[in-house]
């Protein structure tokens, strides 16, 4: 996390150590489970009481420091989130959130059809941060809220304490975590309990990973999920995939309870892989954070204004594998006679301000009994659709288009319940010739491989003196490789020829800057690398 009071210390240069940390898990023996009264864990998955799989897609909100920002939950819902993780204080370090206040937060979550993950933040960095409180103190706080929390098991998950151990003797995390879980179960809590990792949540020494089975088995209900926080320690695809797959392969429940994308003094997290792998493995993720950070590069919304998303906010909500494209509302909100009626289809979009790499689209508003909360613009190619952008208004500019090329678009509307309208009629636009002239360099590497497949990374560098605004990157695979998923752009492939159009959040590459693409692909026994790339028709150097 990054609080408004202090930045979290994170270990620089430890990312490489993660590559050697992966140890084998023993086969999981699941504890006997009590009859579910709400969310539950089954076979390593988070399920609703109905038995439906639930994948969290949402953000963190700093409620304890900004209690007046009550509109925030409605705003994150309007942008497509199905979950919000709410920062609370047990009074050890910050002003205690009262039972009345917590009841109000839960009511707001339910009114906005969000699942509420409640966390105590005072435990952050215990053992290294002198002001931090203990998990035992946090457990007592939850017990003091029992009257407020009982009966909310369908809507609330209890995250005992945020990042409850620093980098000093992180092995000390295990026993207090087990004790806190047992204390809550002994007090009669049936909720799904979430536990954070040591090492300021990043578990770069593998303590949570290596002790997860014993912690899980200590919960007599088996209703416990682990939370990893991914910041600059996780700056390569290998580290991210290894860590998450360790839990998935052992059938231990895991989600990314916090993550950041912008680079800082500690490094540059690989948020594209985090989001792509979470989607591939059907794991939850909760981005840090909605607004109010000391270092505002991590604000998803500028000054709590949902109409002013930062580049980080655009990436999380509207980018590849983002919230708008992947979030599904909890079925508890539609199972009791809730809103299941979708909005009407938006009007046929019209195009204006057409350039070589962008177009502005506008359409007539859809209608809905409870109100339209957003629109999804898609590119259409035959029977295939790809997300282009998302907006709360009735117009949007789509960037990253190839020049001198026809592009077909359509629009969907969404309401607060997550219902999606029929698709609008389509409009086809041909971009103008040209594109941004540039000098470019490309770095291509395989980051991991397995029989029949691999994951790759492409770093596209602007070696010119002016920014690139909109681009299409093309190359040919020398063997039978075929892309199965790509983040950072929209890929099309015909035979060996691959074309990638920029995503909205990668369309601009500043002079001397770069953007990174990641992808997964199939392969034969050989996997030779491409040797030539072009950007907007110009040949790039390859390194």
Coordinates of C-alpha atoms in Angstrom, one line a residue:
X1 CA 0.0 0.0 0.0
X2 CA 0.8 3.7 -0.1
X3 CA -0.9 5.5 2.7
X4 CA -1.5 9.2 2.9
X5 CA 0.9 9.3 5.9
X6 CA 3.9 7.4 4.7
X7 CA 5.2 5.3 1.8
X8 CA 5.7 1.6 2.5
X9 CA 9.3 0.6 2.5
X10 CA 9.9 -2.1 -0.1
X11 CA 13.0 -4.0 -0.8
X12 CA 14.9 -2.9 -3.9
X13 CA 16.8 -5.5 -5.8
X14 CA 15.1 -8.5 -4.3
X15 CA 13.0 -9.4 -7.3
X16 CA 15.6 -11.8 -8.6
X17 CA 15.6 -13.7 -5.4
X18 CA 12.0 -14.7 -6.0
X19 CA 13.0 -16.9 -9.0
X20 CA 14.6 -19.3 -6.6
X21 CA 12.0 -19.2 -3.9
X22 CA 9.4 -21.6 -5.3
X23 CA 9.2 -24.7 -3.3
X24 CA 6.9 -27.7 -3.7
X25 CA 3.7 -27.7 -1.8
X26 CA 2.5 -30.9 -0.2
X27 CA -0.9 -32.1 -1.3
X28 CA -3.7 -30.1 0.3
X29 CA -5.8 -31.8 2.9
X30 CA -9.0 -29.6 3.2
X31 CA -10.4 -29.2 6.7
X32 CA -14.0 -30.2 7.3
X33 CA -16.2 -27.3 6.4
X34 CA -19.2 -25.9 8.2
X35 CA -22.4 -25.3 6.3
X36 CA -21.8 -22.1 4.3
X37 CA -23.7 -19.0 5.3
X38 CA -22.2 -16.8 2.7
X39 CA -18.9 -16.7 0.8
X40 CA -16.9 -19.9 1.1
X41 CA -13.8 -21.6 -0.2
X42 CA -14.0 -24.8 -2.1
X43 CA -11.3 -26.6 -4.0
X44 CA -9.1 -23.5 -3.8
X45 CA -11.8 -21.2 -5.3
X46 CA -13.8 -18.4 -3.7
X47 CA -17.5 -19.1 -4.1
X48 CA -20.7 -17.3 -3.2
X49 CA -23.2 -19.1 -1.0
X50 CA -25.1 -20.0 -4.2
X51 CA -22.0 -21.9 -5.4
X52 CA -21.1 -19.4 -8.1
X53 CA -17.5 -18.7 -8.6
X54 CA -16.6 -15.1 -7.6
X55 CA -13.6 -13.3 -9.1
X56 CA -12.9 -9.9 -7.4
X57 CA -12.4 -7.0 -9.7
X58 CA -12.0 -3.8 -7.8
X59 CA -10.0 -1.2 -6.0
X60 CA -8.8 -0.1 -2.5
X61 CA -10.4 2.9 -0.9
X62 CA -8.8 4.9 2.0
X63 CA -12.0 5.4 4.0
X64 CA -10.4 5.8 7.4
X65 CA -8.4 8.9 6.2
X66 CA -11.1 10.3 4.0
X67 CA -14.4 9.4 5.7
X68 CA -16.2 12.3 4.0
X69 CA -15.6 10.8 0.5
X70 CA -18.9 8.8 0.6
X71 CA -19.4 9.1 -3.2
X72 CA -16.4 6.9 -3.9
X73 CA -18.2 3.6 -3.6
X74 CA -20.8 4.6 -6.1
X75 CA -18.1 5.9 -8.4
X76 CA -16.0 2.7 -8.5
X77 CA -19.2 0.8 -9.1
X78 CA -20.1 3.0 -12.0
X79 CA -16.7 2.3 -13.6
X80 CA -17.5 -1.5 -13.4
X81 CA -15.9 -2.7 -10.1
X82 CA -17.6 -5.6 -8.3
X83 CA -15.5 -5.3 -5.1
X84 CA -14.0 -2.5 -2.9
X85 CA -11.4 -3.1 -0.2
X86 CA -12.0 -0.5 2.5
X87 CA -9.3 0.8 4.8
X88 CA -10.3 0.9 8.5
X89 CA -8.5 1.6 11.7
X90 CA -8.8 -0.3 15.0
X91 CA -7.6 2.8 16.9
X92 CA -4.0 1.7 17.5
X93 CA -2.4 4.0 15.0
X94 CA -5.2 6.1 13.5
X95 CA -8.7 7.2 14.6
X96 CA -10.8 4.2 15.3
X97 CA -13.7 3.5 12.9
X98 CA -16.8 3.0 15.0
X99 CA -19.3 0.3 14.7
X100 CA -21.8 2.8 13.4
X101 CA -19.3 4.0 10.7
X102 CA -18.5 0.4 9.7
X103 CA -22.2 -0.4 9.4
X104 CA -22.6 2.6 7.2
X105 CA -19.8 1.4 4.9
X106 CA -21.4 -2.0 4.6
X107 CA -24.7 -0.3 3.8
X108 CA -23.0 1.7 1.1
X109 CA -21.4 -1.4 -0.4
X110 CA -24.7 -3.1 -0.5
X111 CA -26.6 -0.1 -2.0
X112 CA -24.0 0.0 -4.7
X113 CA -24.0 -3.7 -5.3
X114 CA -20.4 -4.2 -4.3
X115 CA -18.7 -6.9 -2.2
X116 CA -17.0 -5.3 0.8
X117 CA -13.5 -6.4 1.9
X118 CA -12.9 -4.7 5.2
X119 CA -9.3 -4.4 6.5
X120 CA -7.5 -3.0 9.6
X121 CA -4.6 -0.9 8.4
X122 CA -2.9 -0.3 11.7
X123 CA -0.9 -3.6 11.5
X124 CA 1.1 -2.4 8.4
X125 CA 4.8 -3.4 8.7
X126 CA 4.7 -4.8 12.3
X127 CA 8.1 -5.7 13.6
X128 CA 9.8 -3.1 11.4
X129 CA 7.3 -0.2 11.7
X130 CA 7.4 0.9 15.3
X131 CA 3.9 2.4 15.2
X132 CA 2.2 -0.8 13.8
X133 CA -0.2 -2.8 15.9
X134 CA -0.6 -6.5 16.2
X135 CA -2.9 -9.0 14.5
X136 CA -4.2 -9.9 18.0
X137 CA -5.3 -6.3 18.6
X138 CA -6.9 -6.3 15.1
X139 CA -8.8 -9.5 15.9
X140 CA -10.2 -7.9 19.1
X141 CA -11.4 -5.0 16.9
X142 CA -13.3 -7.4 14.7
X143 CA -14.8 -9.2 17.7
X144 CA -16.0 -5.8 18.9
X145 CA -17.8 -5.4 15.6
X146 CA -19.5 -8.8 15.7
X147 CA -23.0 -7.4 15.9
X148 CA -22.4 -5.3 12.9
X149 CA -20.8 -8.1 10.9
X150 CA -23.0 -11.1 11.8
X151 CA -25.5 -11.7 9.0
X152 CA -23.3 -10.0 6.4
X153 CA -21.5 -13.1 5.3
X154 CA -22.9 -12.8 1.7
X155 CA -21.5 -9.3 1.3
X156 CA -18.5 -8.9 3.6
X157 CA -15.0 -10.5 3.7
X158 CA -12.8 -9.8 6.7
X159 CA -9.2 -9.0 5.9
X160 CA -7.7 -9.3 9.5
X161 CA -4.8 -6.9 9.1
X162 CA -3.0 -5.1 6.2
X163 CA 0.6 -6.2 5.5
X164 CA 0.9 -7.4 9.1
X165 CA 4.7 -7.9 9.1
X166 CA 7.6 -6.0 7.8
X167 CA 11.0 -7.3 6.6
X168 CA 12.4 -7.9 10.0
X169 CA 12.2 -11.7 10.9
X170 CA 9.2 -12.3 8.6
X171 CA 9.1 -15.9 9.7
X172 CA 7.4 -14.5 12.8
X173 CA 4.3 -13.9 10.7
X174 CA 3.0 -17.5 10.7
X175 CA 2.0 -18.1 14.4
X176 CA 0.3 -14.8 15.0
X177 CA -1.7 -15.2 11.8
X178 CA -2.9 -18.7 12.9
X179 CA -3.7 -17.4 16.3
X180 CA -5.8 -14.5 14.9
X181 CA -7.7 -16.8 12.6
X182 CA -8.5 -19.2 15.5
X183 CA -9.5 -16.3 17.7
X184 CA -12.1 -15.1 15.2
X185 CA -13.4 -18.6 14.6
X186 CA -13.6 -19.1 18.4
X187 CA -15.7 -16.0 18.6
X188 CA -18.2 -17.4 16.1
X189 CA -17.3 -15.6 12.9
X190 CA -18.4 -17.6 9.8
X191 CA -17.1 -15.0 7.2
X192 CA -14.5 -15.7 4.6
X193 CA -11.3 -14.4 6.3
X194 CA -8.5 -12.9 4.2
X195 CA -4.8 -12.9 5.4
X196 CA -2.1 -10.7 4.0
X197 CA 1.6 -11.7 3.5
X198 CA 4.6 -10.5 5.4
X199 CA 7.4 -8.4 3.8
X200 CA 5.0 -5.5 3.7
X201 CA 2.6 -7.7 1.9
X202 CA 4.9 -8.8 -0.9
X203 CA 6.2 -12.1 0.5
X204 CA 9.5 -11.7 -1.3
X205 CA 11.0 -14.3 1.1
X206 CA 8.2 -16.8 0.5
X207 CA 7.1 -17.1 4.1
X208 CA 3.4 -17.0 3.4
X209 CA 3.7 -19.2 0.3
X210 CA 5.7 -21.8 2.2
X211 CA 3.5 -21.8 5.3
X212 CA 0.1 -21.3 3.5
X213 CA -1.0 -24.9 3.9
X214 CA -0.5 -24.9 7.7
X215 CA -2.3 -21.6 8.1
X216 CA -5.1 -22.8 5.9
X217 CA -5.5 -26.0 7.8
X218 CA -5.6 -24.1 11.1
X219 CA -8.9 -22.7 10.1
X220 CA -11.5 -25.2 11.2
X221 CA -14.0 -23.9 8.6
X222 CA -11.6 -23.9 5.6
X223 CA -13.0 -20.5 4.7
X224 CA -9.8 -18.6 4.3
X225 CA -8.1 -16.8 1.4
X226 CA -4.6 -15.5 1.0
X227 CA -3.7 -12.0 -0.3
X228 CA -0.5 -11.1 -2.0
X229 CA 0.4 -7.4 -2.6
X230 CA 2.3 -6.9 -5.8
X231 CA 4.5 -3.8 -6.3
X232 CA 8.0 -3.3 -7.5
X233 CA 9.3 -6.7 -6.2
X234 CA 7.1 -8.2 -9.0
X235 CA 8.7 -6.6 -12.0
X236 CA 9.0 -9.7 -14.3
X237 CA 6.4 -12.1 -15.7
X238 CA 8.3 -15.1 -14.3
X239 CA 8.0 -13.9 -10.7
X240 CA 4.3 -13.2 -11.0
X241 CA 3.3 -16.4 -12.8
X242 CA 5.5 -18.5 -10.5
X243 CA 4.1 -17.0 -7.3
X244 CA 0.4 -17.2 -8.3
X245 CA 0.7 -20.7 -9.8
X246 CA 2.3 -22.0 -6.7
X247 CA -1.0 -21.4 -4.9
X248 CA -3.3 -22.5 -7.8
X249 CA -1.4 -25.7 -8.3
X250 CA -1.7 -26.5 -4.5
X251 CA -5.5 -25.6 -4.6
X252 CA -4.8 -22.8 -2.1
X253 CA -7.0 -19.7 -2.6
X254 CA -5.1 -16.6 -3.5
X255 CA -5.9 -13.1 -4.9
X256 CA -3.8 -9.9 -5.6
X257 CA -5.2 -7.8 -2.7
X258 CA -3.1 -4.7 -3.7
X259 CA -1.0 -3.9 -6.7
X260 CA 0.6 -0.9 -8.4
X261 CA 1.8 -0.1 -11.9
X262 CA 3.6 3.2 -12.0
X263 CA 7.4 3.0 -11.6
X264 CA 8.9 4.5 -8.5
X265 CA 12.3 4.6 -6.7
X266 CA 12.0 0.9 -5.9
X267 CA 11.4 -0.3 -9.5
X268 CA 8.7 -0.8 -12.1
X269 CA 6.0 -3.3 -11.4
X270 CA 4.8 -5.5 -14.3
X271 CA 1.0 -4.7 -13.9
X272 CA 0.2 -6.0 -17.4
X273 CA 1.3 -9.5 -16.4
X274 CA -0.4 -9.2 -13.0
X275 CA -3.7 -8.5 -14.7
X276 CA -3.3 -10.9 -17.6
X277 CA -2.3 -13.8 -15.3
X278 CA -5.1 -13.0 -12.8
X279 CA -7.6 -13.2 -15.7
X280 CA -6.1 -16.4 -17.1
X281 CA -6.2 -18.1 -13.7
X282 CA -9.5 -16.5 -12.7
X283 CA -8.0 -14.8 -9.6
X284 CA -9.2 -11.6 -8.0
X285 CA -7.3 -8.3 -8.1
X286 CA -7.8 -5.0 -6.2
X287 CA -5.8 -2.1 -7.4
X288 CA -4.2 0.5 -5.1
X289 CA -5.9 2.9 -4.8
X290 CA -8.9 5.0 -5.6
X291 CA -7.5 8.5 -4.5
X292 CA -5.7 10.4 -1.8
X293 CA -2.2 8.9 -1.9
X294 CA 0.8 10.8 -0.6
X295 CA 2.4 10.1 -4.0
X296 CA -0.4 10.8 -6.4
X297 CA 1.0 8.6 -9.2
X298 CA -1.0 5.8 -7.5
X299 CA -4.3 7.7 -7.5
X300 CA -6.7 6.0 -9.9
X301 CA -9.0 9.0 -9.8
X302 CA -7.6 12.5 -9.5
X303 CA -9.0 14.3 -6.4
X304 CA -11.7 11.6 -6.1
X305 CA -13.3 12.6 -9.4
X306 CA -14.4 9.5 -11.4
X307 CA -14.4 11.7 -14.6
X308 CA -10.7 12.4 -14.2
X309 CA -9.0 9.1 -14.2
X310 CA -5.2 9.2 -14.2
X311 CA -3.2 7.1 -16.7
X312 CA -3.0 4.5 -13.9
X313 CA -6.8 4.6 -13.5
X314 CA -7.4 4.3 -17.3
X315 CA -5.1 1.2 -17.3
X316 CA -6.9 -0.5 -14.4
X317 CA -10.5 0.3 -15.5
X318 CA -10.3 0.4 -19.3
X319 CA -7.1 -1.4 -20.3
X320 CA -6.5 -5.0 -21.4
X321 CA -7.8 -7.4 -18.8
X322 CA -9.1 -4.4 -16.9
X323 CA -12.1 -4.0 -14.6
X324 CA -14.6 -2.8 -17.3
X325 CA -13.8 -5.8 -19.5
X326 CA -13.6 -8.6 -16.9
X327 CA -15.7 -7.7 -13.9
X328 CA -19.0 -9.6 -13.1
X329 CA -21.3 -8.5 -10.4
X330 CA -21.9 -10.9 -7.4
X331 CA -25.0 -12.9 -8.1
X332 CA -26.3 -12.2 -4.6
X333 CA -27.5 -8.9 -5.9
X334 CA -29.6 -10.5 -8.7
X335 CA -30.8 -13.6 -6.9
X336 CA -33.4 -12.0 -4.7
X337 CA -35.5 -10.3 -7.3
X338 CA -32.8 -7.7 -8.1
X339 CA -32.4 -5.8 -11.4
X340 CA -31.8 -8.3 -14.2
X341 CA -33.2 -6.0 -17.0
X342 CA -30.5 -4.6 -19.4
X343 CA -30.5 -1.1 -20.8
X344 CA -31.7 -0.5 -24.3
X345 CA -29.2 -0.5 -27.1
X346 CA -27.3 2.8 -27.6
X347 CA -27.8 4.7 -30.8
X348 CA -25.7 4.0 -33.9
X349 CA -22.3 5.8 -33.3
X350 CA -21.2 8.6 -35.6
X351 CA -17.6 9.4 -36.3
X352 CA -15.7 12.7 -36.4
X353 CA -12.2 14.1 -35.9
X354 CA -10.7 11.2 -37.9
X355 CA -6.9 11.1 -37.9
X356 CA -4.3 8.5 -39.0
X357 CA -4.5 6.9 -35.5
X358 CA -7.7 8.0 -33.8
X359 CA -11.4 8.8 -34.2
X360 CA -14.0 10.4 -32.0
X361 CA -17.3 8.5 -31.7
X362 CA -20.6 9.8 -30.4
X363 CA -24.0 8.0 -29.9
X364 CA -27.5 8.6 -28.6
X365 CA -27.9 7.5 -24.9
X366 CA -29.4 4.2 -23.9
X367 CA -32.2 4.1 -21.3
X368 CA -32.6 2.0 -18.2
X369 CA -35.0 1.8 -15.3
X370 CA -32.3 2.3 -12.7
X371 CA -29.9 4.4 -14.8
X372 CA -27.1 3.8 -17.3
X373 CA -23.6 3.9 -15.6
X374 CA -21.3 3.4 -18.5
X375 CA -20.7 2.5 -22.2
X376 CA -18.3 0.0 -23.7
X377 CA -16.9 0.8 -27.1
X378 CA -15.8 -2.3 -29.1
X379 CA -14.0 -2.9 -32.3
X380 CA -15.8 -5.4 -34.5
X381 CA -14.1 -7.8 -37.0
X382 CA -16.5 -10.4 -38.3
X383 CA -17.7 -12.3 -35.3
X384 CA -14.9 -11.1 -33.1
X385 CA -15.1 -8.1 -30.7
X386 CA -12.2 -6.4 -28.9
X387 CA -12.5 -3.8 -26.2
X388 CA -11.6 -0.3 -27.5
X389 CA -12.5 2.0 -24.5
X390 CA -15.0 2.6 -21.8
X391 CA -16.7 5.9 -20.8
X392 CA -19.5 7.2 -18.6
X393 CA -20.6 9.7 -21.3
X394 CA -22.0 9.3 -24.8
X395 CA -18.8 10.0 -26.7
X396 CA -15.3 8.7 -26.7
X397 CA -12.0 9.0 -28.6
X398 CA -10.4 5.7 -29.7
X399 CA -6.7 5.9 -30.2
X400 CA -3.9 3.5 -31.3
X401 CA -5.5 2.8 -34.7
X402 CA -3.5 1.8 -37.8
X403 CA -3.4 4.5 -40.6
X404 CA -5.2 4.0 -44.0
X405 CA -7.2 1.2 -42.5
X406 CA -11.0 0.6 -42.1
X407 CA -12.1 0.1 -38.5
X408 CA -15.6 -0.9 -37.4
X409 CA -17.0 0.1 -34.0
X410 CA -20.1 -0.5 -31.9
X411 CA -21.3 0.4 -28.4
X412 CA -22.8 -1.4 -25.4
X413 CA -24.5 0.2 -22.4
X414 CA -24.2 -1.0 -18.7
X415 CA -26.3 -0.3 -15.7
X416 CA -25.4 -0.4 -12.0
X417 CA -26.3 -4.0 -11.7
X418 CA -23.8 -5.0 -14.3
X419 CA -26.5 -5.7 -17.0
X420 CA -25.2 -5.1 -20.5
X421 CA -27.4 -3.9 -23.3
X422 CA -27.8 -5.3 -26.8
X423 CA -25.1 -4.0 -29.1
X424 CA -25.6 -0.9 -31.1
X425 CA -25.5 -0.8 -34.8
X426 CA -22.0 -0.5 -36.2
X427 CA -20.1 2.3 -37.9
X428 CA -17.0 1.8 -40.1
X429 CA -14.3 4.5 -40.3
X430 CA -11.2 4.6 -42.5
X431 CA -8.3 6.3 -40.8
X432 CA -6.3 8.8 -42.9
X433 CA -2.9 8.0 -44.3
X434 CA 0.4 8.6 -42.5
X435 CA 0.8 8.1 -38.9
X436 CA 3.5 9.5 -36.6
X437 CA 6.9 9.3 -38.2
X438 CA 9.4 7.9 -35.8
X439 CA 12.6 6.2 -35.1
X440 CA 12.1 3.0 -33.2
X441 CA 13.9 0.1 -31.5
X442 CA 12.4 -3.2 -30.4
X443 CA 13.6 -5.6 -27.7
X444 CA 12.1 -9.1 -27.9
X445 CA 12.5 -11.9 -25.4
X446 CA 10.9 -15.1 -24.2
X447 CA 10.2 -14.8 -20.5
X448 CA 9.0 -18.4 -19.9
X449 CA 8.1 -21.5 -21.9
X450 CA 6.4 -24.8 -21.5
X451 CA 5.6 -27.7 -23.8
X452 CA 3.6 -26.2 -26.7
X453 CA 3.6 -22.7 -25.4
X454 CA 5.5 -19.7 -24.1
X455 CA 5.2 -16.1 -22.8
X456 CA 7.0 -13.3 -24.5
X457 CA 7.8 -9.6 -23.9
X458 CA 8.3 -6.8 -26.4
X459 CA 9.8 -3.4 -25.4
X460 CA 9.0 -0.8 -28.0
X461 CA 11.4 2.2 -27.7
X462 CA 11.0 5.6 -29.3
X463 CA 14.5 6.6 -30.4
X464 CA 13.4 9.7 -32.1
X465 CA 13.1 13.3 -30.9
X466 CA 9.3 13.7 -30.9
X467 CA 6.5 11.6 -29.3
X468 CA 4.8 8.8 -31.2
X469 CA 1.0 9.3 -31.0
X470 CA -0.7 6.2 -32.2
X471 CA 1.2 3.2 -33.6
X472 CA 0.9 -0.2 -35.2
X473 CA 3.7 -2.7 -34.8
X474 CA 4.2 -5.5 -37.2
X475 CA 6.4 -8.6 -37.4
X476 CA 6.5 -12.1 -38.8
X477 CA 7.1 -15.2 -36.6
X478 CA 9.8 -17.4 -38.3
X479 CA 8.1 -20.7 -37.2
X480 CA 4.6 -21.7 -36.3
X481 CA 4.1 -19.5 -33.3
X482 CA 0.6 -18.1 -32.8
X483 CA -0.4 -15.5 -30.2
X484 CA -3.2 -16.6 -27.8
X485 CA -3.4 -13.4 -25.6
X486 CA -1.6 -10.0 -25.7
X487 CA -1.7 -7.1 -23.4
X488 CA -0.7 -3.6 -24.1
X489 CA -2.3 -3.6 -27.6
X490 CA -4.7 -5.4 -29.9
X491 CA -3.2 -8.2 -31.9
X492 CA -4.3 -9.7 -35.2
X493 CA -2.5 -12.6 -36.9
X494 CA -2.7 -14.0 -40.3
X495 CA -0.4 -17.0 -40.8
X496 CA 3.0 -15.9 -39.5
X497 CA 2.2 -12.1 -39.9
X498 CA 1.3 -10.3 -36.7
X499 CA 0.0 -6.8 -36.4
X500 CA -0.5 -5.0 -33.0
X501 CA -2.4 -1.8 -32.7
X502 CA -1.7 0.3 -29.6
X503 CA -4.1 0.3 -26.6
X504 CA -5.4 3.6 -25.4
X505 CA -2.9 3.6 -22.5
X506 CA 0.2 2.7 -24.7
X507 CA -0.7 4.8 -27.7
X508 CA 1.7 7.6 -26.8
X509 CA 5.4 6.9 -26.6
X510 CA 7.4 10.0 -25.5
X511 CA 10.7 10.8 -27.1
X512 CA 13.4 8.5 -25.6
X513 CA 10.5 6.6 -23.8
X514 CA 9.2 3.1 -24.2
X515 CA 6.1 0.9 -23.7
X516 CA 6.1 -2.8 -22.9
X517 CA 3.8 -5.5 -24.5
X518 CA 3.4 -9.0 -23.1
X519 CA 1.8 -12.0 -24.7
X520 CA 1.3 -15.7 -24.6
X521 CA 1.6 -17.9 -27.6
X522 CA 1.7 -21.5 -28.9
X523 CA 4.8 -23.0 -30.4
X524 CA 6.3 -26.1 -31.9
X525 CA 9.5 -27.7 -30.5
X526 CA 11.6 -24.8 -31.9
X527 CA 10.9 -21.2 -30.9
X528 CA 13.1 -18.9 -32.9
X529 CA 12.7 -15.1 -32.3
X530 CA 11.5 -12.7 -35.0
X531 CA 14.3 -10.7 -36.6
X532 CA 12.5 -7.7 -38.1
X533 CA 9.8 -5.3 -36.9
X534 CA 8.2 -2.2 -38.4
X535 CA 6.4 0.6 -36.6
X536 CA 3.8 2.5 -38.7
X537 CA 5.6 1.1 -41.8
X538 CA 9.1 2.2 -40.7
X539 CA 11.8 -0.4 -39.9
X540 CA 12.9 -0.6 -36.3
X541 CA 16.3 -1.6 -34.9
X542 CA 16.2 -4.9 -33.0
X543 CA 18.1 -5.7 -29.8

